[in-house]
mmCIF file of C-alpha atoms and ligand atoms in Angstrom:
data_model
loop_
_atom_site.group_PDB
_atom_site.id
_atom_site.type_symbol
_atom_site.label_atom_id
_atom_site.label_comp_id
_atom_site.label_asym_id
_atom_site.label_seq_id
_atom_site.Cartn_x
_atom_site.Cartn_y
_atom_site.Cartn_z
ATOM 1 C CA MET A 174 0.132 -0.130 -0.123
ATOM 2 C CA ILE A 175 1.455 3.065 -1.057
ATOM 3 C CA LYS A 176 1.372 5.917 2.106
ATOM 4 C CA LYS A 177 0.081 9.343 1.577
ATOM 5 C CA LYS A 178 3.110 11.530 2.489
ATOM 6 C CA ILE A 179 1.550 14.343 4.603
ATOM 7 C CA ILE A 180 3.045 18.165 6.454
ATOM 8 C CA LEU A 181 0.983 18.837 9.251
ATOM 9 C CA ASP A 182 0.720 22.311 9.726
ATOM 10 C CA CYS A 183 -0.828 23.037 13.160
ATOM 11 C CA ASP A 184 -1.351 25.516 16.044
ATOM 12 C CA PRO A 185 -1.441 22.923 19.076
ATOM 13 C CA GLY A 186 -4.345 23.279 20.028
ATOM 14 C CA HIS A 187 -6.664 20.270 21.387
ATOM 15 C CA ASP A 188 -8.149 19.359 18.460
ATOM 16 C CA ASP A 189 -4.893 19.712 16.587
ATOM 17 C CA ALA A 190 -3.612 17.342 19.305
ATOM 18 C CA VAL A 191 -5.214 14.518 17.733
ATOM 19 C CA ALA A 192 -4.584 15.592 14.528
ATOM 20 C CA ILE A 193 -1.773 14.557 15.015
ATOM 21 C CA MET A 194 -2.176 11.450 17.064
ATOM 22 C CA LEU A 195 -4.251 10.539 14.414
ATOM 23 C CA ALA A 196 -1.604 11.086 11.651
ATOM 24 C CA VAL A 197 0.978 9.552 13.787
ATOM 25 C CA ALA A 198 -0.997 6.381 14.208
ATOM 26 C CA SER A 199 -2.473 6.012 10.545
ATOM 27 C CA ASN A 200 -0.994 3.544 8.533
ATOM 28 C CA GLU A 201 -2.652 4.977 5.346
ATOM 29 C CA ILE A 202 -0.478 7.901 6.385
ATOM 30 C CA ASP A 203 3.701 8.804 5.956
ATOM 31 C CA LEU A 204 3.915 11.980 8.447
ATOM 32 C CA LEU A 205 6.763 13.765 6.625
ATOM 33 C CA GLY A 206 6.884 16.580 9.059
ATOM 34 C CA ILE A 207 5.279 18.982 11.676
ATOM 35 C CA THR A 208 5.041 22.772 10.806
ATOM 36 C CA CYS A 209 3.880 24.850 14.014
ATOM 37 C CA VAL A 210 1.908 28.644 13.396
ATOM 38 C CA GLY A 211 1.156 30.781 15.872
ATOM 39 C CA GLY A 212 -2.626 30.559 15.965
ATOM 40 C CA ASN A 213 -4.574 29.475 19.314
ATOM 41 C CA ALA A 214 -1.747 30.484 20.799
ATOM 42 C CA THR A 215 1.958 31.524 20.263
ATOM 43 C CA LEU A 216 4.188 30.422 17.904
ATOM 44 C CA GLU A 217 6.331 29.415 21.148
ATOM 45 C CA ASN A 218 3.663 27.563 22.628
ATOM 46 C CA THR A 219 2.404 26.189 19.634
ATOM 47 C CA LYS A 220 5.854 24.563 19.145
ATOM 48 C CA LEU A 221 6.149 23.631 22.669
ATOM 49 C CA ASN A 222 3.258 21.947 22.556
ATOM 50 C CA ALA A 223 4.250 19.801 19.508
ATOM 51 C CA LEU A 224 7.495 18.624 21.495
ATOM 52 C CA LYS A 225 5.137 17.215 24.131
ATOM 53 C CA ILE A 226 2.783 15.848 22.024
ATOM 54 C CA CYS A 227 5.523 13.467 20.305
ATOM 55 C CA SER A 228 7.097 12.618 23.229
ATOM 56 C CA LEU A 229 4.168 11.632 24.714
ATOM 57 C CA LEU A 230 3.733 9.192 22.029
ATOM 58 C CA LYS A 231 7.371 8.457 21.886
ATOM 59 C CA ARG A 232 7.703 9.799 18.520
ATOM 60 C CA GLN A 233 10.685 11.954 19.214
ATOM 61 C CA ASP A 234 11.513 10.848 15.566
ATOM 62 C CA ILE A 235 9.413 13.165 13.684
ATOM 63 C CA PRO A 236 10.633 16.320 12.720
ATOM 64 C CA ILE A 237 9.054 19.642 14.073
ATOM 65 C CA TYR A 238 9.512 22.866 12.647
ATOM 66 C CA ALA A 239 8.895 26.541 13.581
ATOM 67 C CA GLY A 240 7.034 29.260 11.200
ATOM 68 C CA SER A 241 5.810 32.162 10.987
ATOM 69 C CA ASP A 242 4.575 33.976 14.738
ATOM 70 C CA LYS A 243 2.615 35.962 13.355
ATOM 71 C CA PRO A 244 0.108 36.387 10.464
ATOM 72 C CA LEU A 245 0.629 38.225 6.987
ATOM 73 C CA ILE A 246 -0.599 41.463 7.992
ATOM 74 C CA TYR A 247 -2.506 41.793 11.099
ATOM 75 C CA ASP A 248 -0.917 41.497 15.055
ATOM 76 C CA LEU A 249 -1.763 37.900 15.796
ATOM 77 C CA VAL A 250 -4.985 36.754 17.437
ATOM 78 C CA THR A 251 -5.049 33.602 19.800
ATOM 79 C CA ALA A 252 -7.754 31.339 21.204
ATOM 80 C CA GLU A 253 -6.700 31.286 24.930
ATOM 81 C CA HIS A 254 -10.617 31.406 25.418
ATOM 82 C CA VAL A 255 -10.590 27.842 23.373
ATOM 83 C CA HIS A 256 -7.014 26.247 24.885
ATOM 84 C CA GLY A 257 -6.069 27.983 27.657
ATOM 85 C CA LYS A 258 -2.977 30.256 28.260
ATOM 86 C CA SER A 259 -0.405 27.215 26.955
ATOM 87 C CA GLY A 260 -2.871 26.676 24.059
ATOM 88 C CA LEU A 261 -3.289 22.866 25.458
ATOM 89 C CA ASP A 262 -4.213 23.407 28.951
ATOM 90 C CA THR A 263 -5.527 20.613 30.837
ATOM 91 C CA ASP A 264 -7.679 21.262 33.798
ATOM 92 C CA GLY A 265 -6.795 24.544 33.827
ATOM 93 C CA ASP A 266 -3.449 24.531 33.663
ATOM 94 C CA PRO A 267 -0.520 23.653 30.980
ATOM 95 C CA ILE A 268 0.125 20.027 30.344
ATOM 96 C CA HIS A 269 2.828 18.636 32.701
ATOM 97 C CA LEU A 270 5.044 17.096 30.444
ATOM 98 C CA GLU A 271 8.569 18.048 29.764
ATOM 99 C CA PRO A 272 9.627 17.454 25.753
ATOM 100 C CA ASN A 273 13.023 15.498 25.700
ATOM 101 C CA HIS A 274 13.979 16.675 22.014
ATOM 102 C CA GLN A 275 14.259 19.916 20.211
ATOM 103 C CA ILE A 276 12.854 21.891 16.956
ATOM 104 C CA GLU A 277 14.257 21.671 14.137
ATOM 105 C CA GLU A 278 17.068 24.116 12.981
ATOM 106 C CA MET A 279 15.551 24.536 9.587
ATOM 107 C CA SER A 280 12.158 27.407 9.094
ATOM 108 C CA ALA A 281 9.172 25.794 8.412
ATOM 109 C CA ILE A 282 8.694 27.644 5.153
ATOM 110 C CA ASP A 283 12.030 26.228 3.807
ATOM 111 C CA PHE A 284 11.375 22.483 5.026
ATOM 112 C CA ILE A 285 7.760 22.938 3.291
ATOM 113 C CA ILE A 286 9.822 23.579 0.220
ATOM 114 C CA LYS A 287 12.435 21.165 0.371
ATOM 115 C CA GLU A 288 10.018 18.557 0.844
ATOM 116 C CA CYS A 289 7.809 19.669 -2.083
ATOM 117 C CA ASN A 290 10.556 20.040 -4.816
ATOM 118 C CA GLY A 291 12.314 16.975 -3.109
ATOM 119 C CA SER A 292 9.948 14.214 -3.068
ATOM 120 C CA ASP A 293 9.292 11.860 -5.998
ATOM 121 C CA GLU A 294 6.051 11.545 -5.014
ATOM 122 C CA PRO A 295 3.256 14.663 -4.594
ATOM 123 C CA ILE A 296 2.110 15.294 -0.946
ATOM 124 C CA TYR A 297 -0.227 16.978 0.687
ATOM 125 C CA LEU A 298 -0.352 19.472 3.016
ATOM 126 C CA CYS A 299 -2.623 19.415 5.895
ATOM 127 C CA PRO A 300 -3.344 23.036 8.129
ATOM 128 C CA THR A 301 -5.527 23.103 10.806
ATOM 129 C CA GLY A 302 -4.267 26.704 12.098
ATOM 130 C CA PRO A 303 -4.290 30.044 10.468
ATOM 131 C CA LEU A 304 -2.645 29.333 6.970
ATOM 132 C CA THR A 305 0.500 31.447 7.073
ATOM 133 C CA ASN A 306 2.556 29.154 6.772
ATOM 134 C CA ILE A 307 1.336 27.646 3.204
ATOM 135 C CA ALA A 308 1.171 31.132 2.055
ATOM 136 C CA LEU A 309 4.815 32.183 2.639
ATOM 137 C CA SER A 310 5.851 28.768 1.423
ATOM 138 C CA LEU A 311 4.257 29.695 -1.932
ATOM 139 C CA GLN A 312 5.051 32.650 -2.053
ATOM 140 C CA LYS A 313 8.454 32.521 -1.727
ATOM 141 C CA ASP A 314 8.592 29.378 -4.310
ATOM 142 C CA PRO A 315 5.824 29.176 -6.041
ATOM 143 C CA SER A 316 6.580 26.077 -8.043
ATOM 144 C CA ILE A 317 6.225 23.950 -5.465
ATOM 145 C CA LYS A 318 2.814 24.195 -6.615
ATOM 146 C CA ASP A 319 3.135 21.442 -9.509
ATOM 147 C CA ASN A 320 4.471 19.081 -6.445
ATOM 148 C CA ILE A 321 1.351 19.435 -4.026
ATOM 149 C CA LYS A 322 -0.686 16.961 -4.837
ATOM 150 C CA GLU A 323 -4.731 18.496 -2.597
ATOM 151 C CA ILE A 324 -4.472 21.001 0.301
ATOM 152 C CA VAL A 325 -7.374 19.739 2.848
ATOM 153 C CA LEU A 326 -7.480 22.267 5.222
ATOM 154 C CA MET A 327 -9.650 22.865 7.961
ATOM 155 C CA GLY A 328 -11.377 26.856 8.481
ATOM 156 C CA GLY A 329 -13.703 28.635 7.159
ATOM 157 C CA ALA A 330 -17.567 28.190 7.815
ATOM 158 C CA ALA A 331 -19.554 28.232 4.262
ATOM 159 C CA MET A 332 -23.363 28.080 5.590
ATOM 160 C CA CYS A 333 -23.281 28.443 8.887
ATOM 161 C CA LEU A 334 -22.410 31.030 11.457
ATOM 162 C CA GLY A 335 -18.473 31.218 12.225
ATOM 163 C CA ASN A 336 -16.925 31.063 15.738
ATOM 164 C CA ILE A 337 -15.220 33.971 16.138
ATOM 165 C CA THR A 338 -16.944 36.324 14.830
ATOM 166 C CA PRO A 339 -20.425 35.723 13.536
ATOM 167 C CA ALA A 340 -19.123 36.212 9.996
ATOM 168 C CA ALA A 341 -15.843 34.239 10.523
ATOM 169 C CA GLU A 342 -14.009 30.508 11.533
ATOM 170 C CA PHE A 343 -11.350 30.788 13.494
ATOM 171 C CA ASN A 344 -8.176 29.685 11.259
ATOM 172 C CA ILE A 345 -9.390 31.924 8.528
ATOM 173 C CA TYR A 346 -10.136 34.900 10.617
ATOM 174 C CA VAL A 347 -6.502 35.243 12.233
ATOM 175 C CA ASP A 348 -4.810 35.681 8.541
ATOM 176 C CA PRO A 349 -7.104 36.285 6.155
ATOM 177 C CA HIS A 350 -4.664 37.400 3.724
ATOM 178 C CA ALA A 351 -2.930 34.183 3.684
ATOM 179 C CA ALA A 352 -6.393 31.881 2.924
ATOM 180 C CA ASN A 353 -6.913 34.136 -0.226
ATOM 181 C CA VAL A 354 -3.604 33.400 -1.162
ATOM 182 C CA VAL A 355 -4.378 29.444 -0.876
ATOM 183 C CA PHE A 356 -7.615 29.406 -2.066
ATOM 184 C CA ASN A 357 -6.251 31.386 -5.290
ATOM 185 C CA SER A 358 -3.251 29.165 -5.647
ATOM 186 C CA GLY A 359 -4.795 27.185 -8.085
ATOM 187 C CA ILE A 360 -3.444 24.206 -5.841
ATOM 188 C CA GLU A 361 -6.458 21.390 -5.471
ATOM 189 C CA ILE A 362 -8.194 21.801 -2.095
ATOM 190 C CA THR A 363 -10.323 20.357 0.101
ATOM 191 C CA MET A 364 -12.169 22.927 3.125
ATOM 192 C CA MET A 365 -13.014 21.066 6.256
ATOM 193 C CA GLY A 366 -15.282 23.952 7.542
ATOM 194 C CA LEU A 367 -17.541 24.129 10.620
ATOM 195 C CA ASP A 368 -20.277 22.973 8.132
ATOM 196 C CA VAL A 369 -18.520 19.701 8.757
ATOM 197 C CA THR A 370 -16.988 19.628 11.593
ATOM 198 C CA HIS A 371 -20.370 20.520 13.903
ATOM 199 C CA LYS A 372 -21.506 17.214 12.365
ATOM 200 C CA VAL A 373 -18.428 15.688 14.050
ATOM 201 C CA ASN A 374 -19.256 16.312 17.571
ATOM 202 C CA VAL A 375 -17.329 14.390 20.480
ATOM 203 C CA ASN A 376 -19.333 14.197 24.310
ATOM 204 C CA ASP A 377 -18.647 12.301 27.670
ATOM 205 C CA GLU A 378 -20.003 9.057 25.617
ATOM 206 C CA ILE A 379 -17.123 9.179 23.447
ATOM 207 C CA ILE A 380 -14.779 10.471 25.328
ATOM 208 C CA ASN A 381 -15.149 7.355 28.028
ATOM 209 C CA SER A 382 -14.901 5.236 25.240
ATOM 210 C CA ILE A 383 -12.025 6.091 23.688
ATOM 211 C CA LYS A 384 -10.193 6.542 27.278
ATOM 212 C CA SER A 385 -11.080 2.649 28.103
ATOM 213 C CA ASN A 386 -8.880 1.473 25.049
ATOM 214 C CA ASN A 387 -6.576 2.630 28.254
ATOM 215 C CA ASN A 388 -3.296 3.566 27.019
ATOM 216 C CA LYS A 389 -1.409 6.723 27.191
ATOM 217 C CA ALA A 390 -2.644 8.624 23.848
ATOM 218 C CA SER A 391 -6.056 7.489 24.722
ATOM 219 C CA ILE A 392 -6.118 8.849 28.225
ATOM 220 C CA PHE A 393 -4.223 12.101 26.784
ATOM 221 C CA PHE A 394 -7.342 12.317 24.702
ATOM 222 C CA ALA A 395 -9.721 12.155 27.036
ATOM 223 C CA ASP A 396 -7.868 14.579 29.410
ATOM 224 C CA LEU A 397 -7.398 17.007 26.888
ATOM 225 C CA MET A 398 -11.404 16.567 25.942
ATOM 226 C CA LYS A 399 -12.419 17.375 29.049
ATOM 227 C CA PHE A 400 -11.060 21.583 28.415
ATOM 228 C CA TYR A 401 -11.748 21.736 25.004
ATOM 229 C CA SER A 402 -15.518 20.675 26.046
ATOM 230 C CA ARG A 403 -16.090 23.196 28.837
ATOM 231 C CA PHE A 404 -15.877 26.331 25.645
ATOM 232 C CA HIS A 405 -18.225 24.600 23.186
ATOM 233 C CA ARG A 406 -21.026 23.442 26.078
ATOM 234 C CA ASP A 407 -20.752 27.094 27.220
ATOM 235 C CA LEU A 408 -20.908 28.797 23.725
ATOM 236 C CA TYR A 409 -23.378 25.802 22.058
ATOM 237 C CA LYS A 410 -25.435 25.044 25.425
ATOM 238 C CA SER A 411 -24.925 21.646 23.999
ATOM 239 C CA ASN A 412 -22.806 18.458 25.446
ATOM 240 C CA GLU A 413 -21.417 18.484 21.688
ATOM 241 C CA SER A 414 -18.276 19.735 21.232
ATOM 242 C CA PRO A 415 -16.829 19.602 16.981
ATOM 243 C CA LEU A 416 -13.482 18.423 16.794
ATOM 244 C CA HIS A 417 -12.794 20.419 14.095
ATOM 245 C CA ASP A 418 -8.884 19.415 12.609
ATOM 246 C CA PRO A 419 -8.848 15.585 13.321
ATOM 247 C CA CYS A 420 -11.197 16.054 9.872
ATOM 248 C CA VAL A 421 -8.283 16.703 8.201
ATOM 249 C CA ILE A 422 -6.538 13.338 8.667
ATOM 250 C CA ALA A 423 -9.759 11.647 8.912
ATOM 251 C CA TYR A 424 -10.605 12.984 5.117
ATOM 252 C CA LEU A 425 -7.175 11.592 4.141
ATOM 253 C CA ILE A 426 -7.722 8.167 5.606
ATOM 254 C CA ASN A 427 -10.842 7.813 4.583
ATOM 255 C CA ASN A 428 -12.575 10.579 2.573
ATOM 256 C CA LYS A 429 -15.734 8.240 2.126
ATOM 257 C CA ILE A 430 -16.743 9.353 5.080
ATOM 258 C CA PHE A 431 -17.220 12.910 4.009
ATOM 259 C CA LYS A 432 -19.417 14.729 1.392
ATOM 260 C CA GLY A 433 -19.051 17.941 -0.261
ATOM 261 C CA LYS A 434 -19.266 19.785 -3.897
ATOM 262 C CA LYS A 435 -16.605 21.616 -5.393
ATOM 263 C CA VAL A 436 -17.223 25.312 -5.906
ATOM 264 C CA HIS A 437 -15.979 28.939 -5.896
ATOM 265 C CA VAL A 438 -14.188 29.902 -2.610
ATOM 266 C CA GLN A 439 -13.245 33.994 -1.752
ATOM 267 C CA VAL A 440 -12.455 35.172 1.275
ATOM 268 C CA GLU A 441 -13.087 38.297 2.824
ATOM 269 C CA GLU A 442 -9.380 40.624 3.894
ATOM 270 C CA ASP A 443 -10.207 43.825 5.296
ATOM 271 C CA SER A 444 -13.439 44.400 6.739
ATOM 272 C CA ASN A 445 -14.082 44.752 10.093
ATOM 273 C CA LEU A 446 -17.703 43.397 10.005
ATOM 274 C CA THR A 447 -16.851 40.381 8.341
ATOM 275 C CA ARG A 448 -13.175 39.715 8.189
ATOM 276 C CA GLY A 449 -11.964 36.417 7.556
ATOM 277 C CA GLU A 450 -15.494 35.439 6.110
ATOM 278 C CA THR A 451 -15.025 32.219 3.622
ATOM 279 C CA VAL A 452 -17.613 33.702 0.626
ATOM 280 C CA VAL A 453 -18.551 30.876 -1.339
ATOM 281 C CA ASP A 454 -20.685 30.916 -4.330
ATOM 282 C CA TRP A 455 -22.571 27.394 -3.770
ATOM 283 C CA LEU A 456 -24.920 27.866 -6.169
ATOM 284 C CA GLY A 457 -22.715 28.864 -8.870
ATOM 285 C CA VAL A 458 -24.151 32.409 -9.351
ATOM 286 C CA LYS A 459 -21.000 34.276 -10.222
ATOM 287 C CA LYS A 460 -20.270 31.269 -12.940
ATOM 288 C CA LEU A 461 -16.294 31.615 -11.552
ATOM 289 C CA LYS A 462 -14.585 28.145 -12.027
ATOM 290 C CA SER A 463 -14.942 25.926 -8.526
ATOM 291 C CA ASN A 464 -11.283 26.518 -6.715
ATOM 292 C CA CYS A 465 -12.115 24.287 -3.870
ATOM 293 C CA ASN A 466 -14.101 21.075 -2.909
ATOM 294 C CA VAL A 467 -16.092 22.314 0.201
ATOM 295 C CA ILE A 468 -17.175 19.331 2.554
ATOM 296 C CA THR A 469 -20.506 19.605 4.308
ATOM 297 C CA GLU A 470 -21.481 16.367 5.433
ATOM 298 C CA ALA A 471 -19.490 13.743 8.116
ATOM 299 C CA ASP A 472 -20.406 10.469 9.018
ATOM 300 C CA SER A 473 -19.660 10.250 12.790
ATOM 301 C CA GLU A 474 -19.945 7.223 13.433
ATOM 302 C CA ALA A 475 -17.652 6.080 11.709
ATOM 303 C CA PHE A 476 -15.016 8.622 12.246
ATOM 304 C CA PHE A 477 -15.256 7.825 15.833
ATOM 305 C CA LYS A 478 -15.007 4.278 15.280
ATOM 306 C CA MET A 479 -12.028 4.922 13.200
ATOM 307 C CA LEU A 480 -10.353 7.251 15.780
ATOM 308 C CA LYS A 481 -11.020 4.795 18.639
ATOM 309 C CA LYS A 482 -9.338 2.227 16.758
ATOM 310 C CA GLU A 483 -6.384 4.055 15.657
ATOM 311 C CA LEU A 484 -5.236 6.154 19.159
ATOM 312 C CA ALA A 485 -5.395 2.662 20.658
ATOM 313 C CA LYS A 486 -2.361 1.801 18.604
ATOM 314 C CA LEU A 487 -0.083 4.411 19.933
ATOM 315 C CA ASN A 488 1.790 4.522 23.122
HETATM 316 C C1 BDR B 1125 -9.830 26.167 14.607
HETATM 317 O O1 BDR B 1125 -9.589 26.664 15.210
HETATM 318 C C2 BDR B 1125 -9.157 26.639 16.381
HETATM 319 O O2 BDR B 1125 -8.923 26.657 17.648
HETATM 320 C C3 BDR B 1125 -9.255 25.263 16.785
HETATM 321 O O3 BDR B 1125 -7.914 24.267 16.560
HETATM 322 C C4 BDR B 1125 -9.546 25.050 14.976
HETATM 323 O O4 BDR B 1125 -8.191 24.597 13.658
HETATM 324 C C5 BDR B 1125 -11.548 26.157 14.422
HETATM 325 O O5 BDR B 1125 -12.543 27.048 14.111
HETATM 326 CA CA1 CA B 1126 -6.342 24.248 14.719
#
């Protein structure tokens, strides 16, 4: 079986942490490296969190790179209100785990460029944070496009409300200029936005079921989800919390779990009111060429069955 070569570009982040675990566990995926960006927390924190997660998994062999600490134009906005001060708090504290390895010296941007240019097979870029690192890589070396098979990203809200403003989803809101560089790149894009991630909800029953795998990674998952659920329970007045970022990896493992439509997407960059809105021409009224496969449906049962099985394989 040929594994999909991926680079996971993330801002861990509780749900990013689950995406990392799923990518590490899956036999379908060859995780070339993890690149970090400022987003849910500062870059200092997101890279430390990535190191901690890989230490916990005993996968210090996976290289981790630091990218941009701020969006292309705007100042960084973080999501402490969801992920806590460290970006990966559990029970109100940063996780107690000292990483025993280091971030790579090469920058995330140069790593992305090197892998895309050097690989004999096309690469999947998997951003689960603001799109800054991906945009900077495309700007620095536009020729990498030829060796990117697809960008499967978590971000946007096609036909539902935003989660950081009424109009925008967090990742796209933080760096809307980078998002447009990506959407206008001509590369095949799949967008896992809030439309679909709100159909992949974690609740106590699922948390306990995965915890019963009883390995470190599954217990870590349960700790993470306990903290992560607080914000969502409060905001959505429901026990169900959308598990956004792992949808990207699940799509690469088995895209039959998801359904979407190829449409044209553009991002609002500068409006005070609607900055970061993904303007999705669902009906094709503008008759523009589609640039994105917007996913709106998911088989949540199949997703969590896969997640439980994959996390059981880890440390
Ligand atoms: C996205 O924002 C972050 O808080 C999550 O990690 C996810 O990538 C959801 O809007
Ligand atoms: Ca994220």
